[in-house]
Amino acid sequence: MIPASKKLADPIAALATPMGSSGVAVIRLSGSGLPNSILPLVRDSKGRELTRNFFVPRQLMLVQLVEPQNLQTLDQCLIVYFQAPNSFTGEDQLEIHTHGSPILIKRVLVLLATVGIRSAYPGEFSKRAFLNGKIDLTRAEAIMALVHASSLNAVHEAARQMQGSMAKCWQSLRETLLTILVQLEAELDFADEEIEFSTHEFIINKLLDVRSSLEKLISSAQTGKQWQEGFHIVIVGKTNVGKSSLFNKLLEKDKAIVTDIHGTTRDIIEQSLEWSGIQFLLADTAGLRETQDTIEIEGMRRAHDRVKTADGVIIVYDIREGFGEAERNIANQHTDGHILYIANKLDLVKSNPLSNNQNSEMVEEIKISCKTGEGVDVLRNKIIDKFTTNQTHQEGSVILVARQLGILHNCYKYTNAALDLATNRSAYELIVANLRYMLEEIADLVGEIGYDELLNNIFSKFCIGK
Ligand SMILES: Nc1nc2c(ncn2[C@@H]2O[C@H](COP(=O)(O)OP(=O)(O)O)[C@@H](O)[C@H]2O)c(=O)[nH]1
Ligand SMILES: [Mg+2]
């Protein structure tokens, strides 16, 4: 059997940039034997053979890539060498910067395989970085989050996490938990009877600290989720008021069908878009009216559901009819109060002022015309303002992958259980158990790196023989 460490260093290669025609493509290599193993595939700019000394760490070297059988040149390219352990993976690493030709890239990958450098599995570089202690799991996940970021805010957040912001949070939580655990276990070992009152107080206070940090994290993760996935905005209103026209206008494309026939839109039509670096998911819905049509009824049900869960609701009505009961009913379903009232078809009142409905209820509305485009820009800015304020992406708000969010919720559950037990001054062994569950979850999250050191560190500060 190959020893684990040997297996790990097995050299791998992968295209790090998207496959397609481009100025430059980067092929990444990692593992043992580099750069020696690629020597048959490279020559210097004059066509001379190279030795491994040619590759000075962290310097871009100009080389020719050649077919090893007939030395035919494939490309002139740049190679940079990162010497272990000073590389992303912690292994010897190379980056080959070729021109971005898909045929060339495939050929290079085949040639690399012929010299014993196989194609990497998805995520294998990051996995190696983790296994070699270069990054913890939260940082590995931050790299994924950065690659898939859907807004500028998400990019900033991922960058912070790559620098270890989440790892620090978890680490500090872990330290607090360990402090409580150590104190409690020591007392349980040495005390014959009751736990001292001061210890009891200490445990309660520390657990309250833990709970409040967890609450902060959970709430900022919820905001973070919106920044990552986009703010969900739904357009609702009666039929024929111009919802689909507005949807198209905001998207600046003709996506939803617009006709003067009532009940044209039946299903929810969605489109994501970005304004000022913020991601939105805009939804057009079936108009609300009395109908026997089964499909339309289902469409309306879905529209109502959306109103309840959306981050923002845009209620559209015909300016000539004004805001009435139907619109008020929709507004009542959305409890967060993130609603904009849009009086559409302004052009028609301008051309016929008498058509304005005097019975319209007073609401703070934005008057627009989807036909002329008047007011649509104002509305767009209002959407950004209204639906994203109070949710400003601050330093503290975090975007967590589902796995981390799950662990956060579990920890919250265990902390509450421990607090209940501690308040009753009973079953301290169960508090210990809850603390241990949490520590296990967190260890899963960040990996076991540094666990022993951390324990030693905490024990060294703790005077057990008091
Ligand atoms: N005059 C005028 N007509 C509009 C305006 N917005 C939409 N319409 C028309 O109203 C009708 C219904 O529009 P549509 O967007 O399908 O409404 P929906 O049922 O709410 O989605 C269509 O004939 C549109 O051309 C507007 O601002 N002014
Ligand atoms: Mg429609």
Coordinates of C-alpha atoms and ligand atoms in Angstrom, one line a residue:
M1 CA 0.0 0.0 0.0
I2 CA 1.2 3.5 -0.8
P3 CA 1.8 5.5 2.4
A4 CA -0.7 8.3 2.8
S5 CA 1.9 11.0 2.5
K6 CA 3.3 9.5 -0.7
K7 CA -0.1 9.3 -2.2
L8 CA -0.8 12.9 -1.3
A9 CA 2.3 14.1 -3.2
D10 CA 1.3 12.2 -6.3
P11 CA 1.7 15.0 -9.0
I12 CA -1.4 16.5 -10.4
A13 CA -2.4 19.1 -13.0
A14 CA -5.5 21.0 -13.8
L15 CA -6.5 24.0 -15.9
A16 CA -7.2 26.8 -13.4
T17 CA -8.8 29.1 -15.9
P18 CA -12.1 28.4 -17.9
M19 CA -11.7 26.2 -20.9
G20 CA -12.2 28.4 -24.0
S21 CA -10.3 30.8 -26.3
S22 CA -8.6 33.5 -24.2
G23 CA -5.4 35.5 -24.1
V24 CA -3.8 33.4 -21.4
A25 CA -4.7 30.0 -19.8
V26 CA -3.1 28.9 -16.5
I27 CA -2.4 25.2 -15.9
R28 CA -1.6 24.4 -12.3
L29 CA 0.6 21.6 -11.2
S30 CA 1.3 20.2 -7.7
G31 CA 3.1 17.3 -6.2
S32 CA 6.4 15.6 -5.8
G33 CA 9.0 15.5 -8.6
L34 CA 8.3 19.0 -9.9
P35 CA 9.8 20.7 -11.8
N36 CA 12.0 17.8 -12.9
S37 CA 9.2 15.8 -14.4
I38 CA 8.2 18.5 -16.9
L39 CA 11.8 18.9 -18.3
P40 CA 11.1 16.7 -21.4
L41 CA 8.3 19.1 -22.4
V42 CA 10.2 22.4 -22.1
R43 CA 13.1 24.2 -23.8
D44 CA 14.5 27.6 -23.3
S45 CA 13.6 30.4 -25.8
K46 CA 16.5 29.3 -28.1
G47 CA 15.4 25.6 -28.1
R48 CA 18.0 24.4 -25.6
E49 CA 17.4 21.7 -23.0
L50 CA 16.7 22.9 -19.5
T51 CA 17.8 21.7 -16.1
R52 CA 15.8 22.1 -12.8
N53 CA 18.1 24.9 -11.8
F54 CA 16.6 27.0 -14.5
F55 CA 13.4 27.3 -12.3
V56 CA 14.1 29.9 -9.7
P57 CA 11.2 29.9 -7.2
R58 CA 8.6 32.7 -7.6
Q59 CA 10.1 34.0 -10.8
L60 CA 8.3 33.9 -14.2
M61 CA 10.5 32.0 -16.7
L62 CA 10.0 32.2 -20.4
V63 CA 10.1 28.7 -22.0
Q64 CA 9.0 26.9 -25.1
L65 CA 6.6 24.0 -24.7
V66 CA 7.5 21.2 -27.1
E67 CA 6.2 17.8 -28.3
P68 CA 8.7 15.4 -26.6
Q69 CA 9.0 13.1 -29.7
N70 CA 10.0 15.6 -32.4
L71 CA 10.6 18.7 -30.3
Q72 CA 8.0 20.6 -32.4
T73 CA 7.1 23.8 -30.6
L74 CA 3.6 24.0 -29.2
D75 CA 3.6 27.4 -27.5
Q76 CA 5.9 30.0 -26.0
C77 CA 4.8 30.5 -22.5
L78 CA 5.7 31.5 -18.9
I79 CA 6.2 29.2 -16.0
V80 CA 6.5 30.0 -12.4
Y81 CA 7.8 27.6 -9.7
F82 CA 6.7 27.6 -6.1
Q83 CA 9.0 25.5 -3.9
A84 CA 7.5 23.4 -1.1
P85 CA 6.5 24.3 1.5
N86 CA 6.0 27.9 0.2
S87 CA 3.1 27.2 -2.1
F88 CA -0.7 27.1 -1.8
T89 CA -0.8 23.4 -1.4
G90 CA 2.4 23.2 0.6
E91 CA 3.9 20.9 -2.1
D92 CA 6.2 21.8 -5.0
Q93 CA 4.0 23.6 -7.5
L94 CA 4.2 25.0 -11.0
E95 CA 2.0 27.3 -13.0
I96 CA 2.2 27.1 -16.8
H97 CA 0.8 30.2 -18.4
T98 CA 0.1 29.2 -22.0
H99 CA -2.0 31.0 -24.6
G100 CA -5.7 30.3 -24.2
S101 CA -6.3 27.8 -27.0
P102 CA -8.6 24.8 -26.0
I103 CA -6.8 22.5 -28.4
L104 CA -3.4 23.5 -27.0
I105 CA -4.5 23.2 -23.4
K106 CA -5.9 19.6 -24.0
R107 CA -2.6 18.7 -25.6
V108 CA -0.5 20.0 -22.7
L109 CA -2.7 18.1 -20.2
V110 CA -2.2 14.9 -22.3
L111 CA 1.6 15.5 -22.4
L112 CA 1.7 16.1 -18.7
A113 CA 0.0 12.7 -18.2
T114 CA 2.7 11.1 -20.3
V115 CA 5.3 12.3 -17.9
G116 CA 3.3 11.0 -14.9
I117 CA 1.3 14.1 -13.9
R118 CA -2.3 13.1 -13.8
S119 CA -5.4 15.3 -14.1
A120 CA -6.5 16.6 -10.7
Y121 CA -9.9 15.8 -9.2
P122 CA -12.2 18.8 -8.5
G123 CA -11.0 20.6 -5.4
E124 CA -7.9 18.5 -5.1
F125 CA -5.5 21.5 -4.8
S126 CA -7.5 23.0 -1.9
K127 CA -7.8 19.6 -0.3
R128 CA -4.1 19.2 -0.4
A129 CA -3.7 22.7 1.0
F130 CA -6.0 21.7 3.9
L131 CA -4.3 18.3 4.5
N132 CA -0.9 20.0 4.6
G133 CA -2.1 22.4 7.2
K134 CA -2.0 25.4 4.8
I135 CA -5.6 26.4 5.2
D136 CA -8.4 25.3 7.5
L137 CA -11.8 24.2 6.2
T138 CA -13.4 27.7 6.6
R139 CA -10.7 29.1 4.4
A140 CA -11.1 26.4 1.8
E141 CA -14.8 27.1 1.7
A142 CA -14.1 30.8 1.4
I143 CA -12.2 30.1 -1.8
M144 CA -15.2 28.4 -3.2
A145 CA -17.4 31.2 -2.1
L146 CA -15.1 33.7 -3.8
V147 CA -15.2 31.8 -7.1
H148 CA -19.0 31.6 -6.9
A149 CA -19.6 35.1 -5.5
S150 CA -22.7 36.7 -7.0
S151 CA -22.1 40.3 -6.0
L152 CA -19.2 42.6 -5.0
N153 CA -20.2 42.4 -1.4
A154 CA -20.0 38.6 -1.5
V155 CA -16.5 39.0 -3.0
H156 CA -15.4 41.2 -0.1
E157 CA -16.9 38.8 2.4
A158 CA -15.2 35.8 0.8
A159 CA -11.9 37.7 0.8
R160 CA -12.2 38.4 4.5
Q161 CA -13.0 34.7 5.2
M162 CA -10.0 33.7 3.1
Q163 CA -7.9 35.8 5.4
G164 CA -9.3 33.8 8.2
S165 CA -12.1 36.0 9.7
M166 CA -14.4 33.1 10.2
A167 CA -11.6 30.8 11.4
K168 CA -10.9 33.4 14.1
C169 CA -14.5 33.6 15.2
W170 CA -14.7 29.8 15.5
Q171 CA -11.4 29.7 17.3
S172 CA -12.4 32.2 19.9
L173 CA -15.6 30.4 20.5
R174 CA -13.7 27.2 20.9
E175 CA -11.4 28.8 23.4
T176 CA -14.3 30.1 25.5
L177 CA -15.9 26.6 25.5
L178 CA -12.7 25.0 26.5
T179 CA -12.2 27.4 29.3
I180 CA -15.7 26.5 30.7
L181 CA -15.1 22.8 30.1
V182 CA -11.7 22.8 31.9
Q183 CA -13.1 24.7 34.9
L184 CA -16.1 22.4 35.2
E185 CA -14.3 19.2 34.8
A186 CA -11.7 20.2 37.4
E187 CA -14.4 21.0 39.9
L188 CA -16.3 17.8 39.1
D189 CA -13.1 15.8 39.7
F190 CA -12.1 17.5 42.9
A191 CA -15.3 18.6 44.6
D192 CA -17.0 16.0 46.6
E193 CA -20.2 17.9 46.9
E194 CA -21.7 21.0 45.3
I195 CA -19.9 23.1 42.7
E196 CA -18.7 26.4 44.2
F197 CA -20.9 29.4 43.8
S198 CA -18.2 31.4 42.0
T199 CA -17.7 28.6 39.5
H200 CA -21.4 28.4 38.9
E201 CA -21.5 32.2 38.2
F202 CA -18.5 31.9 36.0
I203 CA -20.1 29.2 33.9
I204 CA -23.4 31.0 33.5
N205 CA -21.6 34.2 32.4
K206 CA -19.4 32.5 30.0
L207 CA -22.3 30.5 28.5
L208 CA -24.2 33.8 28.1
D209 CA -21.2 35.2 26.3
V210 CA -21.2 32.2 24.0
R211 CA -24.9 32.5 23.3
S212 CA -24.7 36.2 22.5
S213 CA -21.8 35.6 20.0
L214 CA -23.7 32.8 18.4
E215 CA -26.8 35.0 18.1
K216 CA -24.8 37.7 16.5
L217 CA -23.3 35.2 14.0
I218 CA -26.6 33.7 13.2
S219 CA -28.2 37.0 12.5
S220 CA -25.3 38.3 10.4
A221 CA -25.3 35.0 8.5
Q222 CA -28.9 35.6 7.6
T223 CA -28.0 39.0 6.2
G224 CA -25.0 37.5 4.5
K225 CA -27.3 34.9 2.8
Q226 CA -29.3 37.7 1.2
W227 CA -26.1 39.3 0.0
Q228 CA -24.9 36.1 -1.5
E229 CA -28.2 34.9 -3.0
G230 CA -29.6 38.3 -3.8
F231 CA -32.6 40.2 -2.4
H232 CA -35.8 38.6 -3.5
I233 CA -38.2 41.2 -4.9
V234 CA -41.7 40.3 -6.1
I235 CA -44.0 42.3 -8.3
V236 CA -47.7 41.9 -7.5
G237 CA -51.0 43.5 -8.2
K238 CA -54.2 43.0 -10.1
T239 CA -54.3 41.9 -13.7
N240 CA -53.4 44.3 -16.5
V241 CA -51.9 47.0 -14.3
G242 CA -48.5 46.6 -16.1
K243 CA -46.6 44.2 -13.8
S244 CA -45.0 42.4 -16.6
S245 CA -44.3 45.7 -18.4
L246 CA -42.5 46.9 -15.3
F247 CA -40.6 43.6 -14.9
N248 CA -39.3 43.9 -18.5
K249 CA -38.5 47.6 -18.0
L250 CA -36.4 46.9 -14.9
L251 CA -34.6 44.1 -16.6
E252 CA -34.2 46.1 -19.7
K253 CA -35.3 43.2 -21.8
D254 CA -38.4 41.7 -23.2
K255 CA -38.6 38.7 -21.0
A256 CA -42.3 38.4 -19.8
I257 CA -45.2 38.4 -22.2
V258 CA -47.2 41.7 -22.2
T259 CA -50.7 41.9 -23.6
D260 CA -53.9 43.7 -22.9
I261 CA -55.6 40.3 -22.1
H262 CA -56.3 39.8 -18.4
G263 CA -54.5 36.7 -16.9
T264 CA -51.6 36.7 -19.4
T265 CA -49.0 35.9 -16.8
R266 CA -49.7 32.7 -14.9
D267 CA -46.5 31.3 -13.6
I268 CA -43.8 33.1 -11.6
I269 CA -41.1 34.5 -14.0
E270 CA -37.8 35.1 -12.3
Q271 CA -34.6 36.9 -13.3
S272 CA -31.5 37.8 -11.3
L273 CA -29.9 41.1 -11.9
E274 CA -27.2 43.3 -10.4
W275 CA -27.6 47.0 -9.5
S276 CA -24.8 48.9 -7.9
G277 CA -23.0 45.7 -7.0
I278 CA -26.0 44.2 -5.3
Q279 CA -27.7 41.1 -6.5
F280 CA -31.5 41.0 -6.8
L281 CA -33.8 38.2 -7.8
L282 CA -36.8 39.9 -9.4
A283 CA -40.1 37.9 -9.8
D284 CA -43.1 38.7 -12.0
T285 CA -46.3 37.0 -10.9
A286 CA -49.9 36.2 -12.1
G287 CA -52.3 39.1 -11.6
L288 CA -54.8 38.9 -8.8
R289 CA -58.5 38.7 -9.9
E290 CA -61.6 36.5 -9.5
T291 CA -61.3 33.6 -11.9
Q292 CA -62.3 30.0 -12.4
D293 CA -59.2 29.1 -14.3
T294 CA -57.3 26.4 -12.3
I295 CA -53.9 27.4 -13.7
E296 CA -54.4 31.0 -12.9
I297 CA -55.6 30.2 -9.4
E298 CA -52.4 28.2 -8.8
G299 CA -50.4 31.1 -10.2
M300 CA -52.1 33.5 -7.7
R301 CA -51.4 31.1 -4.8
R302 CA -47.8 31.1 -5.7
A303 CA -47.8 34.9 -5.9
H304 CA -49.2 35.1 -2.4
D305 CA -46.6 32.7 -1.1
R306 CA -43.9 34.9 -2.6
V307 CA -45.2 38.0 -1.0
K308 CA -44.8 36.3 2.4
T309 CA -41.2 35.3 1.9
A310 CA -39.8 38.1 -0.3
D311 CA -37.3 40.6 1.0
G312 CA -39.2 43.3 -0.8
V313 CA -42.7 43.7 -2.4
I314 CA -43.6 46.0 -5.3
I315 CA -47.4 46.5 -5.5
V316 CA -48.4 47.8 -8.8
Y317 CA -51.8 49.4 -9.6
D318 CA -53.3 51.4 -12.4
I319 CA -53.0 55.1 -11.5
R320 CA -56.5 55.7 -12.8
E321 CA -58.0 53.2 -10.3
G322 CA -55.7 54.0 -7.4
F323 CA -54.7 52.1 -4.3
G324 CA -57.7 50.1 -3.0
E325 CA -58.8 47.0 -1.1
A326 CA -57.0 44.5 -3.3
E327 CA -53.7 46.3 -2.8
R328 CA -54.2 46.7 0.9
N329 CA -54.9 42.9 1.2
I330 CA -51.5 42.2 -0.4
A331 CA -49.7 44.7 1.8
N332 CA -51.1 43.0 4.9
Q333 CA -49.6 39.7 3.9
H334 CA -46.1 41.1 4.0
T335 CA -45.2 41.7 7.6
D336 CA -41.7 43.2 7.2
G337 CA -43.0 46.4 5.7
H338 CA -40.6 46.3 2.8
I339 CA -43.2 47.5 0.3
L340 CA -43.1 50.0 -2.5
Y341 CA -46.4 51.3 -4.0
I342 CA -46.3 51.9 -7.7
A343 CA -49.0 53.8 -9.6
N344 CA -48.5 52.9 -13.2
K345 CA -49.8 54.3 -16.5
L346 CA -49.0 57.9 -15.6
D347 CA -49.0 58.8 -19.3
L348 CA -52.8 58.1 -19.4
V349 CA -53.6 60.5 -16.6
K350 CA -51.3 63.1 -18.1
S351 CA -53.3 62.9 -21.3
N352 CA -56.6 62.8 -19.5
P353 CA -56.4 64.3 -16.0
L354 CA -60.1 63.6 -15.3
S355 CA -59.4 59.8 -15.3
N356 CA -57.7 60.1 -11.9
N357 CA -59.6 58.1 -9.3
Q358 CA -60.6 60.3 -6.4
N359 CA -61.3 57.4 -4.1
S360 CA -57.8 56.1 -4.1
E361 CA -56.4 55.6 -0.5
M362 CA -53.5 57.7 0.4
V363 CA -50.2 55.9 0.3
E364 CA -46.7 57.0 -0.4
E365 CA -46.6 56.0 -4.0
I366 CA -44.2 56.3 -6.9
K367 CA -45.8 57.4 -10.2
I368 CA -44.4 55.7 -13.3
S369 CA -45.2 55.0 -16.8
C370 CA -43.9 51.8 -18.3
K371 CA -45.0 53.1 -21.7
T372 CA -42.8 56.2 -21.6
G373 CA -40.3 55.0 -19.0
E374 CA -41.0 58.0 -16.8
G375 CA -40.2 57.3 -13.1
V376 CA -38.6 53.9 -13.7
D377 CA -35.1 55.2 -12.8
V378 CA -36.5 56.7 -9.6
L379 CA -38.1 53.4 -8.8
R380 CA -34.9 51.5 -9.4
N381 CA -33.0 53.7 -6.9
K382 CA -35.8 53.4 -4.5
I383 CA -35.7 49.6 -4.7
I384 CA -32.0 49.6 -3.9
D385 CA -32.5 52.1 -1.0
K386 CA -35.6 50.6 0.5
F387 CA -34.9 46.9 0.3
T388 CA -31.3 46.9 1.2
T389 CA -31.1 49.5 4.0
N390 CA -31.0 48.2 7.5
Q391 CA -29.3 45.3 5.9
T392 CA -26.2 47.1 4.9
H393 CA -23.3 44.7 4.5
Q394 CA -21.0 45.6 7.3
E395 CA -17.7 44.1 8.4
G396 CA -19.7 41.9 10.8
S397 CA -22.1 40.3 8.4
V398 CA -20.9 36.9 7.2
I399 CA -21.7 34.6 4.4
L400 CA -21.7 31.0 5.5
V401 CA -22.0 27.9 3.5
A402 CA -24.8 25.6 4.6
R403 CA -22.5 23.4 6.5
Q404 CA -21.2 26.2 8.7
L405 CA -24.7 27.6 9.2
G406 CA -25.9 24.1 10.3
I407 CA -23.1 23.8 12.9
L408 CA -23.9 27.3 14.1
H409 CA -27.5 26.4 14.8
N410 CA -26.5 23.2 16.5
C411 CA -24.1 25.1 18.7
Y412 CA -26.9 27.5 19.6
K413 CA -29.1 24.5 20.6
Y414 CA -26.4 23.0 22.8
T415 CA -25.6 26.3 24.5
N416 CA -29.2 26.8 25.4
A417 CA -29.4 23.3 26.8
A418 CA -26.3 23.9 28.8
L419 CA -27.6 27.2 30.1
D420 CA -30.9 25.6 31.2
L421 CA -29.0 22.9 33.1
A422 CA -26.6 25.4 34.6
T423 CA -29.4 27.7 35.8
N424 CA -31.0 24.8 37.6
R425 CA -27.6 24.0 39.2
S426 CA -28.1 20.4 38.2
A427 CA -26.6 17.6 36.1
Y428 CA -23.2 19.3 35.5
E429 CA -22.1 16.1 33.7
L430 CA -24.7 16.9 31.1
I431 CA -23.4 20.5 30.7
V432 CA -20.0 18.9 30.1
A433 CA -21.6 16.6 27.4
N434 CA -23.2 19.6 25.7
L435 CA -19.9 21.5 25.7
R436 CA -18.1 18.5 24.2
Y437 CA -20.7 18.1 21.4
M438 CA -20.1 21.7 20.5
L439 CA -16.3 21.3 20.5
E440 CA -16.7 18.3 18.3
E441 CA -18.8 20.2 15.8
I442 CA -16.3 23.0 15.7
A443 CA -13.4 20.6 15.4
D444 CA -15.2 19.2 12.3
L445 CA -15.5 22.6 10.9
V446 CA -12.0 23.9 11.2
G447 CA -10.2 20.6 11.2
E448 CA -8.1 19.3 14.0
I449 CA -5.2 21.7 13.4
G450 CA -3.9 23.2 16.5
Y451 CA -6.3 21.4 18.8
D452 CA -3.6 20.0 21.1
E453 CA -1.7 23.3 21.3
L454 CA -4.9 25.0 22.1
L455 CA -5.7 22.6 24.9
N456 CA -2.1 22.9 26.3
N457 CA -2.3 26.6 26.1
I458 CA -5.5 26.7 28.1
F459 CA -4.4 24.2 30.6
S460 CA -1.2 26.0 31.2
K461 CA -3.1 29.1 32.2
F462 CA -5.4 27.1 34.5
C463 CA -4.2 26.5 38.0
I464 CA -5.6 23.0 38.7
G465 CA -3.9 22.5 42.1
K466 CA -5.6 25.5 43.8
Ligands
LIG1 N1 -50.7 53.4 -21.5 C1 -50.0 52.6 -20.8 N2 -50.2 51.2 -21.0 C2 -49.4 50.4 -20.2 C3 -48.5 50.8 -19.3 N3 -47.9 49.7 -18.7 C4 -48.5 48.6 -19.3 N4 -49.4 49.0 -20.2 C5 -50.3 48.2 -21.0 O1 -51.2 47.5 -20.1 C6 -51.5 46.2 -20.6 C7 -51.2 45.1 -19.5 O2 -49.8 45.1 -19.3 P1 -49.0 43.9 -18.6 O3 -47.6 44.3 -18.4 O4 -49.2 42.7 -19.4 O5 -49.8 43.8 -17.2 P2 -49.9 42.7 -16.1 O6 -51.1 41.9 -16.4 O7 -50.0 43.4 -14.8 O8 -48.6 41.9 -16.2 C8 -50.7 46.0 -21.8 O9 -51.5 46.3 -23.0 C9 -49.6 47.1 -21.7 O10 -49.1 47.5 -23.0 C10 -48.3 52.2 -19.2 O11 -47.4 52.7 -18.4 N5 -49.0 53.0 -19.9
MG2 MG -48.3 40.0 -16.5

